[in-house]
JSON list of C-alpha atoms in Angstrom, two decimals:
[
{"chain": "P", "resi": 1, "resn": "LEU", "atom": "CA", "xyz": [9.14, 104.35, 211.97]},
{"chain": "P", "resi": 2, "resn": "ALA", "atom": "CA", "xyz": [11.79, 102.58, 209.90]},
{"chain": "P", "resi": 3, "resn": "GLU", "atom": "CA", "xyz": [9.58, 102.92, 206.82]},
{"chain": "P", "resi": 4, "resn": "GLN", "atom": "CA", "xyz": [9.19, 106.64, 207.46]},
{"chain": "P", "resi": 5, "resn": "ARG", "atom": "CA", "xyz": [12.97, 107.04, 207.82]},
{"chain": "P", "resi": 6, "resn": "GLN", "atom": "CA", "xyz": [13.53, 105.21, 204.53]},
{"chain": "P", "resi": 7, "resn": "GLU", "atom": "CA", "xyz": [10.94, 107.41, 202.80]},
{"chain": "P", "resi": 8, "resn": "ASN", "atom": "CA", "xyz": [12.53, 110.56, 204.27]},
{"chain": "P", "resi": 9, "resn": "ARG", "atom": "CA", "xyz": [15.95, 109.39, 203.09]},
{"chain": "P", "resi": 10, "resn": "ARG", "atom": "CA", "xyz": [14.59, 108.74, 199.61]},
{"chain": "P", "resi": 11, "resn": "GLN", "atom": "CA", "xyz": [12.94, 112.17, 199.48]},
{"chain": "P", "resi": 12, "resn": "VAL", "atom": "CA", "xyz": [16.05, 113.98, 200.76]},
{"chain": "P", "resi": 13, "resn": "LEU", "atom": "CA", "xyz": [18.24, 112.28, 198.16]},
{"chain": "P", "resi": 14, "resn": "ALA", "atom": "CA", "xyz": [15.72, 113.07, 195.41]},
{"chain": "P", "resi": 15, "resn": "MET", "atom": "CA", "xyz": [15.53, 116.69, 196.55]},
{"chain": "P", "resi": 16, "resn": "LEU", "atom": "CA", "xyz": [19.31, 117.06, 196.55]},
{"chain": "P", "resi": 17, "resn": "ASP", "atom": "CA", "xyz": [19.56, 115.34, 193.17]},
{"chain": "P", "resi": 18, "resn": "ASP", "atom": "CA", "xyz": [17.04, 117.71, 191.53]},
{"chain": "P", "resi": 19, "resn": "PRO", "atom": "CA", "xyz": [19.05, 120.02, 189.22]},
{"chain": "P", "resi": 20, "resn": "GLN", "atom": "CA", "xyz": [16.39, 122.74, 189.57]},
{"chain": "P", "resi": 21, "resn": "ARG", "atom": "CA", "xyz": [16.73, 122.79, 193.37]},
{"chain": "P", "resi": 22, "resn": "PHE", "atom": "CA", "xyz": [20.08, 124.62, 193.33]},
{"chain": "P", "resi": 23, "resn": "ARG", "atom": "CA", "xyz": [20.45, 127.58, 190.99]},
{"chain": "P", "resi": 24, "resn": "GLN", "atom": "CA", "xyz": [23.79, 129.27, 190.50]},
{"chain": "P", "resi": 25, "resn": "ILE", "atom": "CA", "xyz": [23.75, 133.00, 191.18]},
{"chain": "P", "resi": 26, "resn": "LYS", "atom": "CA", "xyz": [26.54, 135.60, 191.38]},
{"chain": "P", "resi": 27, "resn": "SER", "atom": "CA", "xyz": [27.25, 135.04, 195.06]},
{"chain": "P", "resi": 28, "resn": "GLY", "atom": "CA", "xyz": [26.99, 131.23, 195.05]},
{"chain": "P", "resi": 29, "resn": "PHE", "atom": "CA", "xyz": [23.87, 129.09, 194.83]},
{"chain": "P", "resi": 30, "resn": "GLU", "atom": "CA", "xyz": [20.22, 129.61, 195.58]},
{"chain": "P", "resi": 31, "resn": "PHE", "atom": "CA", "xyz": [18.37, 126.71, 197.25]},
{"chain": "P", "resi": 32, "resn": "THR", "atom": "CA", "xyz": [14.63, 126.75, 196.58]},
{"chain": "P", "resi": 33, "resn": "LEU", "atom": "CA", "xyz": [11.95, 125.09, 198.72]},
{"chain": "P", "resi": 34, "resn": "THR", "atom": "CA", "xyz": [8.20, 125.42, 199.01]},
{"chain": "P", "resi": 35, "resn": "PRO", "atom": "CA", "xyz": [6.76, 126.22, 202.46]},
{"chain": "P", "resi": 36, "resn": "ALA", "atom": "CA", "xyz": [5.67, 122.57, 202.83]},
{"chain": "P", "resi": 37, "resn": "GLN", "atom": "CA", "xyz": [9.17, 121.38, 201.92]},
{"chain": "P", "resi": 38, "resn": "VAL", "atom": "CA", "xyz": [10.70, 123.74, 204.49]},
{"chain": "P", "resi": 39, "resn": "GLU", "atom": "CA", "xyz": [8.45, 122.31, 207.21]},
{"chain": "P", "resi": 40, "resn": "TRP", "atom": "CA", "xyz": [9.23, 118.75, 206.16]},
{"chain": "P", "resi": 41, "resn": "LEU", "atom": "CA", "xyz": [12.99, 119.38, 205.98]},
{"chain": "P", "resi": 42, "resn": "LEU", "atom": "CA", "xyz": [12.98, 120.97, 209.44]},
{"chain": "P", "resi": 43, "resn": "GLN", "atom": "CA", "xyz": [11.20, 117.89, 210.78]},
{"chain": "P", "resi": 44, "resn": "VAL", "atom": "CA", "xyz": [13.72, 115.56, 209.13]},
{"chain": "P", "resi": 45, "resn": "LEU", "atom": "CA", "xyz": [16.66, 117.56, 210.49]},
{"chain": "P", "resi": 46, "resn": "ASN", "atom": "CA", "xyz": [15.11, 117.54, 213.95]},
{"chain": "P", "resi": 47, "resn": "ASP", "atom": "CA", "xyz": [14.61, 113.77, 213.73]},
{"chain": "P", "resi": 48, "resn": "VAL", "atom": "CA", "xyz": [18.30, 113.41, 212.88]},
{"chain": "P", "resi": 49, "resn": "ARG", "atom": "CA", "xyz": [19.28, 115.60, 215.85]},
{"chain": "P", "resi": 50, "resn": "VAL", "atom": "CA", "xyz": [17.01, 113.83, 218.34]},
{"chain": "P", "resi": 51, "resn": "GLY", "atom": "CA", "xyz": [17.95, 110.34, 217.12]},
{"chain": "P", "resi": 52, "resn": "SER", "atom": "CA", "xyz": [21.64, 111.20, 217.37]},
{"chain": "P", "resi": 53, "resn": "TRP", "atom": "CA", "xyz": [21.15, 112.75, 220.82]},
{"chain": "P", "resi": 54, "resn": "LEU", "atom": "CA", "xyz": [19.43, 109.56, 222.01]},
{"chain": "P", "resi": 55, "resn": "ALA", "atom": "CA", "xyz": [22.22, 107.41, 220.55]},
{"chain": "P", "resi": 56, "resn": "LEU", "atom": "CA", "xyz": [24.76, 109.56, 222.45]},
{"chain": "P", "resi": 57, "resn": "GLY", "atom": "CA", "xyz": [23.05, 108.79, 225.76]},
{"chain": "P", "resi": 58, "resn": "GLU", "atom": "CA", "xyz": [20.91, 111.95, 226.02]},
{"chain": "P", "resi": 59, "resn": "PRO", "atom": "CA", "xyz": [23.64, 114.37, 227.15]},
{"chain": "P", "resi": 60, "resn": "GLU", "atom": "CA", "xyz": [22.46, 117.45, 229.04]},
{"chain": "P", "resi": 61, "resn": "PRO", "atom": "CA", "xyz": [22.89, 120.86, 227.35]},
{"chain": "P", "resi": 62, "resn": "GLY", "atom": "CA", "xyz": [26.52, 121.90, 227.67]},
{"chain": "P", "resi": 63, "resn": "GLU", "atom": "CA", "xyz": [27.57, 118.36, 228.61]},
{"chain": "P", "resi": 64, "resn": "GLU", "atom": "CA", "xyz": [30.11, 116.85, 226.24]},
{"chain": "P", "resi": 65, "resn": "PRO", "atom": "CA", "xyz": [29.26, 113.23, 225.42]},
{"chain": "P", "resi": 66, "resn": "GLU", "atom": "CA", "xyz": [32.08, 110.72, 225.45]},
{"chain": "P", "resi": 67, "resn": "VAL", "atom": "CA", "xyz": [33.05, 110.40, 221.80]},
{"chain": "P", "resi": 68, "resn": "THR", "atom": "CA", "xyz": [34.21, 107.01, 220.61]},
{"chain": "P", "resi": 69, "resn": "GLU", "atom": "CA", "xyz": [34.87, 105.51, 217.23]},
{"chain": "P", "resi": 70, "resn": "GLN", "atom": "CA", "xyz": [31.45, 103.86, 217.47]},
{"chain": "P", "resi": 71, "resn": "ASN", "atom": "CA", "xyz": [29.42, 107.01, 218.23]},
{"chain": "P", "resi": 72, "resn": "ALA", "atom": "CA", "xyz": [31.35, 109.78, 216.44]},
{"chain": "P", "resi": 73, "resn": "ASN", "atom": "CA", "xyz": [28.88, 109.70, 213.54]},
{"chain": "P", "resi": 74, "resn": "TYR", "atom": "CA", "xyz": [26.04, 110.46, 215.96]},
{"chain": "P", "resi": 75, "resn": "LEU", "atom": "CA", "xyz": [27.84, 113.50, 217.32]},
{"chain": "P", "resi": 76, "resn": "LEU", "atom": "CA", "xyz": [28.41, 114.70, 213.77]},
{"chain": "P", "resi": 77, "resn": "GLY", "atom": "CA", "xyz": [24.76, 114.05, 212.89]},
{"chain": "P", "resi": 78, "resn": "MET", "atom": "CA", "xyz": [23.53, 115.93, 215.95]},
{"chain": "P", "resi": 79, "resn": "GLU", "atom": "CA", "xyz": [25.76, 118.95, 215.28]},
{"chain": "P", "resi": 80, "resn": "LEU", "atom": "CA", "xyz": [25.17, 119.11, 211.52]},
{"chain": "P", "resi": 81, "resn": "GLY", "atom": "CA", "xyz": [21.43, 118.64, 211.95]},
{"chain": "P", "resi": 82, "resn": "GLY", "atom": "CA", "xyz": [21.40, 121.59, 214.35]},
{"chain": "P", "resi": 83, "resn": "PHE", "atom": "CA", "xyz": [23.57, 123.67, 212.05]},
{"chain": "P", "resi": 84, "resn": "PHE", "atom": "CA", "xyz": [21.33, 123.14, 209.02]},
{"chain": "P", "resi": 85, "resn": "GLU", "atom": "CA", "xyz": [18.19, 123.72, 211.08]},
{"chain": "P", "resi": 86, "resn": "SER", "atom": "CA", "xyz": [19.63, 127.02, 212.29]},
{"chain": "P", "resi": 87, "resn": "ALA", "atom": "CA", "xyz": [20.74, 128.03, 208.79]},
{"chain": "P", "resi": 88, "resn": "LEU", "atom": "CA", "xyz": [17.31, 127.25, 207.35]},
{"chain": "P", "resi": 89, "resn": "LEU", "atom": "CA", "xyz": [15.53, 129.14, 210.12]},
{"chain": "P", "resi": 90, "resn": "ALA", "atom": "CA", "xyz": [17.90, 132.09, 209.73]},
{"chain": "P", "resi": 91, "resn": "ALA", "atom": "CA", "xyz": [17.16, 132.19, 206.00]},
{"chain": "P", "resi": 92, "resn": "LEU", "atom": "CA", "xyz": [13.48, 132.47, 206.97]},
{"chain": "P", "resi": 93, "resn": "GLY", "atom": "CA", "xyz": [14.25, 135.35, 209.30]},
{"chain": "P", "resi": 94, "resn": "VAL", "atom": "CA", "xyz": [14.01, 133.38, 212.56]},
{"chain": "P", "resi": 95, "resn": "SER", "atom": "CA", "xyz": [17.00, 134.37, 214.68]},
{"chain": "P", "resi": 96, "resn": "GLU", "atom": "CA", "xyz": [16.02, 132.94, 218.06]},
{"chain": "P", "resi": 97, "resn": "SER", "atom": "CA", "xyz": [14.34, 129.80, 219.31]},
{"chain": "P", "resi": 98, "resn": "PRO", "atom": "CA", "xyz": [10.76, 130.34, 220.46]},
{"chain": "P", "resi": 99, "resn": "ARG", "atom": "CA", "xyz": [10.39, 130.43, 224.25]},
{"chain": "P", "resi": 100, "resn": "TRP", "atom": "CA", "xyz": [8.52, 127.12, 224.29]},
{"chain": "P", "resi": 101, "resn": "MET", "atom": "CA", "xyz": [11.56, 125.36, 222.79]},
{"chain": "P", "resi": 102, "resn": "GLU", "atom": "CA", "xyz": [13.77, 126.54, 225.64]},
{"chain": "P", "resi": 103, "resn": "GLU", "atom": "CA", "xyz": [11.59, 125.08, 228.39]}
]
């Protein structure tokens, strides 16, 4: 698992460092991914969210975890992971979670 995390980290950094990945357009930047890269990135973001959620003590939906100096990074990771997952899914035209994810 640790090896997989290190490989994911390496691939994310390489992806973000690729000058062809972000192309400037009139309204900002265009971020380009292949379908396989989208799937992989969603998995990585979900791993970040779940790992952070576990580190925060598995708070229930709507329950605010106790934030301390030691766990603040996990709260940030959980929230940012969810934000980027949602943004990526929205860019693909997915506006709601599938029913099976809500159960």
